[in-house]
Amino acid sequence: MDSFLTPKQKKILDFISRFAESHGYSPSQLEIAQHFGFKSLGTVQHYLVQLGNQGYLQKSWNARRGTRVGNTRTSFELPLLGRVAAGRPIEAIETRDTVEVPSFMISHGVTGHFVLQVQGDSMIEEGILEGDYVVFRKQVTAQNGQTVVALINNEATIKKYFKRKDKIELHPANDAYKPIIVDHGEDFRIEGVLAGVIRKIS
């Protein structure tokens, strides 16, 4: 099939494939744009539509990271555990809803993941918007720069995690917000690391 691709199309397809293999989820349009130096997400969308029309990619209609290579498509229903802040920490609000999650976001089995709905706008530069559904892989540790859901004194928040010597910082992806510095003595724990983002369009 590669003979029908332009050189740029093949580079983009190869990047998506390599990214998905190394991260466990597909790159966002912003990540593709940054990698190739595109100034507009419209350029990325143009290439993704071309690759999709030629059968090289599939994209779930509601998934920001839904682009995937190949033709196999399955999904899982996961419980929506609650709502969580992408702003100031708030107490998670439990729900009984479920969310359909593409299988490529599930890397450690269905029971090793959970879904939360976003409130707030502190992660918009990472493409995480209010109302989005975020899929997390359950784990209690994270590497610097990973997006996590963490509890601070039992209040949940989504932020980028950084550990600086003996200090923990939770960074927003919005210049309107300041990083959260976790003080000594505060009850802090990581609940999961970001595996994907789903956006439902009404």
Short mmCIF file of C-alpha atoms in Angstrom, two decimals:
data_model
loop_
_atom_site.label_atom_id
_atom_site.label_comp_id
_atom_site.label_asym_id
_atom_site.label_seq_id
_atom_site.Cartn_x
_atom_site.Cartn_y
_atom_site.Cartn_z
CA MET A 1 0.00 0.00 0.00
CA ASP A 2 2.93 2.38 0.67
CA SER A 3 3.40 2.95 -3.09
CA PHE A 4 0.21 5.06 -3.09
CA LEU A 5 1.44 7.38 -0.37
CA THR A 6 3.22 10.66 -0.93
CA PRO A 7 6.54 11.00 0.96
CA LYS A 8 4.94 13.37 3.50
CA GLN A 9 1.95 11.08 4.01
CA LYS A 10 4.27 8.14 4.65
CA LYS A 11 6.31 10.15 7.17
CA ILE A 12 3.16 11.07 9.07
CA LEU A 13 1.86 7.50 9.02
CA ASP A 14 5.23 6.19 10.22
CA PHE A 15 5.29 8.76 13.03
CA ILE A 16 1.80 7.77 14.19
CA SER A 17 2.78 4.08 14.14
CA ARG A 18 6.02 4.61 16.09
CA PHE A 19 4.33 6.91 18.61
CA ALA A 20 1.51 4.42 19.25
CA GLU A 21 3.96 1.55 19.72
CA SER A 22 6.09 3.46 22.24
CA HIS A 23 3.33 5.25 24.18
CA GLY A 24 0.42 2.83 24.02
CA TYR A 25 -1.86 5.46 22.46
CA SER A 26 -1.86 7.53 19.30
CA PRO A 27 -0.48 11.08 19.06
CA SER A 28 -2.82 14.05 19.26
CA GLN A 29 -3.15 16.43 16.33
CA LEU A 30 -1.12 18.97 18.33
CA GLU A 31 1.70 16.45 18.85
CA ILE A 32 1.74 15.66 15.13
CA ALA A 33 1.82 19.37 14.28
CA GLN A 34 4.67 20.03 16.69
CA HIS A 35 6.70 17.08 15.41
CA PHE A 36 6.48 18.18 11.78
CA GLY A 37 6.54 21.93 12.41
CA PHE A 38 3.03 22.55 11.06
CA LYS A 39 1.66 25.93 12.12
CA SER A 40 -1.99 24.90 11.77
CA LEU A 41 -3.94 21.90 13.03
CA GLY A 42 -5.87 22.20 9.79
CA THR A 43 -2.80 20.91 7.96
CA VAL A 44 -2.71 17.88 10.26
CA GLN A 45 -6.42 17.26 9.76
CA HIS A 46 -5.92 17.44 5.98
CA TYR A 47 -3.31 14.68 6.06
CA LEU A 48 -5.33 12.55 8.50
CA VAL A 49 -8.41 12.76 6.28
CA GLN A 50 -6.32 11.74 3.25
CA LEU A 51 -4.82 8.77 5.11
CA GLY A 52 -8.26 7.80 6.41
CA ASN A 53 -9.84 7.98 2.97
CA GLN A 54 -7.09 5.71 1.62
CA GLY A 55 -7.72 3.17 4.37
CA TYR A 56 -4.46 3.67 6.26
CA LEU A 57 -6.05 5.15 9.38
CA GLN A 58 -9.23 4.83 11.34
CA LYS A 59 -10.48 7.52 13.72
CA SER A 60 -13.26 7.16 16.25
CA TRP A 61 -15.67 10.05 15.82
CA ASN A 62 -15.39 11.07 19.48
CA ALA A 63 -11.75 10.37 20.34
CA ARG A 64 -9.09 13.06 20.35
CA ARG A 65 -6.42 10.35 20.36
CA GLY A 66 -8.61 8.02 18.30
CA THR A 67 -6.38 7.83 15.21
CA ARG A 68 -5.05 4.33 14.73
CA VAL A 69 -3.26 2.36 12.06
CA GLY A 70 -5.02 -0.57 10.43
CA ASN A 71 -8.58 -1.79 10.06
CA THR A 72 -9.29 -3.66 13.34
CA ARG A 73 -11.57 -1.73 15.65
CA THR A 74 -12.90 -2.83 19.03
CA SER A 75 -13.92 -0.99 22.17
CA PHE A 76 -14.82 -1.57 25.80
CA GLU A 77 -17.43 -0.10 28.12
CA LEU A 78 -15.72 1.28 31.23
CA PRO A 79 -17.45 2.79 34.26
CA LEU A 80 -17.26 6.55 34.65
CA LEU A 81 -15.93 6.80 38.19
CA GLY A 82 -16.63 10.49 38.58
CA ARG A 83 -15.68 14.03 37.67
CA VAL A 84 -12.28 15.51 38.34
CA ALA A 85 -10.78 18.98 38.22
CA ALA A 86 -8.51 20.29 35.50
CA GLY A 87 -8.19 23.47 37.50
CA ARG A 88 -8.20 23.73 41.26
CA PRO A 89 -8.48 20.40 43.08
CA ILE A 90 -12.04 19.30 43.78
CA GLU A 91 -13.59 16.25 45.34
CA ALA A 92 -14.40 13.65 42.70
CA ILE A 93 -18.15 13.24 42.12
CA GLU A 94 -19.20 9.63 41.58
CA THR A 95 -21.54 8.63 38.75
CA ARG A 96 -23.09 5.40 37.46
CA ASP A 97 -22.50 6.10 33.78
CA THR A 98 -20.24 4.19 31.41
CA VAL A 99 -18.06 5.35 28.53
CA GLU A 100 -17.10 3.45 25.38
CA VAL A 101 -13.29 3.35 25.23
CA PRO A 102 -11.29 2.32 22.13
CA SER A 103 -9.29 -0.83 22.75
CA PHE A 104 -5.94 0.77 21.85
CA MET A 105 -6.20 2.87 25.03
CA ILE A 106 -6.39 -0.32 27.11
CA SER A 107 -2.87 -1.63 27.65
CA HIS A 108 -3.16 -3.46 30.99
CA GLY A 109 -6.61 -5.04 30.76
CA VAL A 110 -9.98 -3.40 31.32
CA THR A 111 -9.74 -3.60 35.11
CA GLY A 112 -6.43 -1.75 35.01
CA HIS A 113 -8.07 1.44 33.71
CA PHE A 114 -10.73 3.93 34.72
CA VAL A 115 -12.50 6.95 33.24
CA LEU A 116 -13.12 10.42 34.69
CA GLN A 117 -14.88 13.46 33.25
CA VAL A 118 -13.02 16.77 33.22
CA GLN A 119 -14.14 19.96 34.92
CA GLY A 120 -12.09 23.11 34.38
CA ASP A 121 -9.65 24.38 31.77
CA SER A 122 -6.17 24.09 33.23
CA MET A 123 -5.08 21.38 30.75
CA ILE A 124 -6.36 22.91 27.51
CA GLU A 125 -2.88 23.22 25.97
CA GLU A 126 -2.65 19.44 26.21
CA GLY A 127 -5.97 19.15 24.37
CA ILE A 128 -7.89 18.21 27.53
CA LEU A 129 -11.05 20.32 27.63
CA GLU A 130 -13.92 20.69 30.06
CA GLY A 131 -16.42 17.89 29.52
CA ASP A 132 -13.85 15.51 28.02
CA TYR A 133 -13.59 11.94 29.26
CA VAL A 134 -10.07 10.98 30.28
CA VAL A 135 -8.91 7.37 30.42
CA PHE A 136 -6.28 6.59 33.04
CA ARG A 137 -4.08 3.55 33.52
CA LYS A 138 -4.02 2.62 37.20
CA GLN A 139 -0.60 3.12 38.77
CA VAL A 140 0.82 4.86 41.81
CA THR A 141 4.06 6.16 40.26
CA ALA A 142 4.79 8.40 37.28
CA GLN A 143 7.69 9.80 35.31
CA ASN A 144 8.39 13.51 35.09
CA GLY A 145 6.19 15.15 32.47
CA GLN A 146 3.45 12.51 32.49
CA THR A 147 -0.14 13.63 32.95
CA VAL A 148 -1.62 12.09 36.07
CA VAL A 149 -4.72 12.16 38.19
CA ALA A 150 -3.63 12.73 41.77
CA LEU A 151 -5.28 13.12 45.14
CA ILE A 152 -4.15 15.93 47.43
CA ASN A 153 -5.81 15.61 50.82
CA ASN A 154 -8.53 13.55 49.08
CA GLU A 155 -9.17 16.21 46.42
CA ALA A 156 -8.59 15.06 42.84
CA THR A 157 -6.86 16.98 40.07
CA ILE A 158 -5.37 16.32 36.62
CA LYS A 159 -1.92 17.81 36.08
CA LYS A 160 1.54 17.10 34.65
CA TYR A 161 3.72 15.48 37.32
CA PHE A 162 7.23 16.59 38.21
CA LYS A 163 9.44 15.57 41.12
CA ARG A 164 12.20 18.06 41.96
CA LYS A 165 14.56 16.49 44.51
CA ASP A 166 12.35 16.31 47.62
CA LYS A 167 9.51 18.41 46.17
CA ILE A 168 6.52 17.42 44.03
CA GLU A 169 5.06 19.87 41.52
CA LEU A 170 1.83 19.49 39.55
CA HIS A 171 1.89 21.68 36.46
CA PRO A 172 -1.14 22.90 34.49
CA ALA A 173 -1.17 23.24 30.71
CA ASN A 174 -2.67 26.72 30.79
CA ASP A 175 -0.72 29.90 31.51
CA ALA A 176 -3.64 31.25 33.54
CA TYR A 177 -2.85 28.75 36.31
CA LYS A 178 0.17 28.33 38.56
CA PRO A 179 1.76 24.97 39.43
CA ILE A 180 0.58 23.25 42.58
CA ILE A 181 3.41 22.61 45.03
CA VAL A 182 2.70 19.67 47.29
CA ASP A 183 3.75 20.62 50.81
CA HIS A 184 5.43 18.21 53.19
CA GLY A 185 2.83 16.58 55.35
CA GLU A 186 0.07 16.78 52.78
CA ASP A 187 -1.63 13.52 51.87
CA PHE A 188 -0.59 13.00 48.24
CA ARG A 189 -0.91 10.00 45.97
CA ILE A 190 -1.04 9.26 42.27
CA GLU A 191 -4.09 7.30 41.15
CA GLY A 192 -3.30 6.86 37.44
CA VAL A 193 -1.42 8.00 34.34
CA LEU A 194 -3.16 9.33 31.24
CA ALA A 195 -3.90 6.72 28.57
CA GLY A 196 -6.22 8.70 26.30
CA VAL A 197 -8.83 11.44 25.92
CA ILE A 198 -12.34 11.03 24.51
CA ARG A 199 -14.53 13.89 23.39
CA LYS A 200 -18.23 13.32 22.77
CA ILE A 201 -19.92 15.68 20.35
CA SER A 202 -23.60 16.28 21.02
#
